[in-house]
Amino acid sequence: MNNCIQELRTQRNWSQADLAARLDVSRQTINALERGRYDPSLPLAFKIARLFNLIIEEIFSVSD
């Protein structure tokens, strides 16, 4: 699954640790999400979307 979490995070000048704290997950989870090594649970995907004031489809897309 592709995502634009890193771009959204850097636009706000947040570190991975900053974003992790806002989402109540580990920094390692953020790193794995950004690198495409981890697909978030649906509740986490909604939490990410709410934090960035976007819909899930604007953040995540299915890889071909």
Coordinates of C-alpha atoms in Angstrom, one line a residue:
M1 CA 0.0 0.0 0.0
N2 CA 1.4 3.4 -0.9
N3 CA 0.9 6.5 1.2
C4 CA 1.9 10.1 1.5
I5 CA 2.4 10.1 5.3
Q6 CA 6.0 11.3 5.1
E7 CA 5.1 14.2 2.9
L8 CA 2.3 15.2 5.1
R9 CA 4.5 14.9 8.2
T10 CA 7.4 16.9 6.8
Q11 CA 5.0 19.7 5.6
R12 CA 4.2 20.2 9.2
N13 CA 7.8 20.0 10.4
W14 CA 7.0 17.0 12.6
S15 CA 9.5 14.3 13.3
Q16 CA 8.5 10.7 13.2
A17 CA 8.4 10.8 17.0
D18 CA 6.1 13.8 16.9
L19 CA 3.7 12.0 14.7
A20 CA 3.9 8.8 16.7
A21 CA 3.0 10.7 19.9
R22 CA 0.0 12.4 18.2
L23 CA -1.2 8.9 17.0
D24 CA -0.3 7.0 20.2
V25 CA 1.9 4.6 18.3
S26 CA 5.7 3.9 18.3
R27 CA 8.2 5.8 16.1
Q28 CA 9.0 2.5 14.6
T29 CA 5.4 2.1 13.4
I30 CA 5.6 5.5 11.7
N31 CA 8.8 4.5 10.0
A32 CA 7.3 1.2 8.8
L33 CA 4.2 3.0 7.5
E34 CA 6.3 5.6 5.6
R35 CA 8.4 2.8 4.0
G36 CA 5.4 0.8 3.0
R37 CA 6.5 -2.1 5.3
Y38 CA 3.3 -2.0 7.4
D39 CA -0.3 -1.5 6.5
P40 CA -2.3 0.3 9.2
S41 CA -5.4 -1.1 10.9
L42 CA -8.6 0.5 9.8
P43 CA -8.9 2.4 13.1
L44 CA -5.3 3.7 12.8
A45 CA -5.9 4.7 9.1
F46 CA -9.0 6.7 10.2
K47 CA -6.9 8.3 13.1
I48 CA -4.2 9.4 10.6
A49 CA -6.8 10.8 8.2
R50 CA -8.5 12.8 11.0
L51 CA -5.2 14.1 12.2
F52 CA -4.3 15.5 8.7
N53 CA -8.0 16.5 8.0
L54 CA -8.1 14.3 4.9
I55 CA -10.0 11.3 3.8
I56 CA -8.3 7.9 3.9
E57 CA -8.2 7.7 0.1
E58 CA -6.2 10.9 0.0
I59 CA -3.5 9.4 2.1
F60 CA -3.5 5.7 1.1
S61 CA -3.6 4.0 -2.3
V62 CA -3.3 0.4 -3.2
S63 CA -0.1 -0.7 -4.9
D64 CA -0.4 -2.3 -8.3

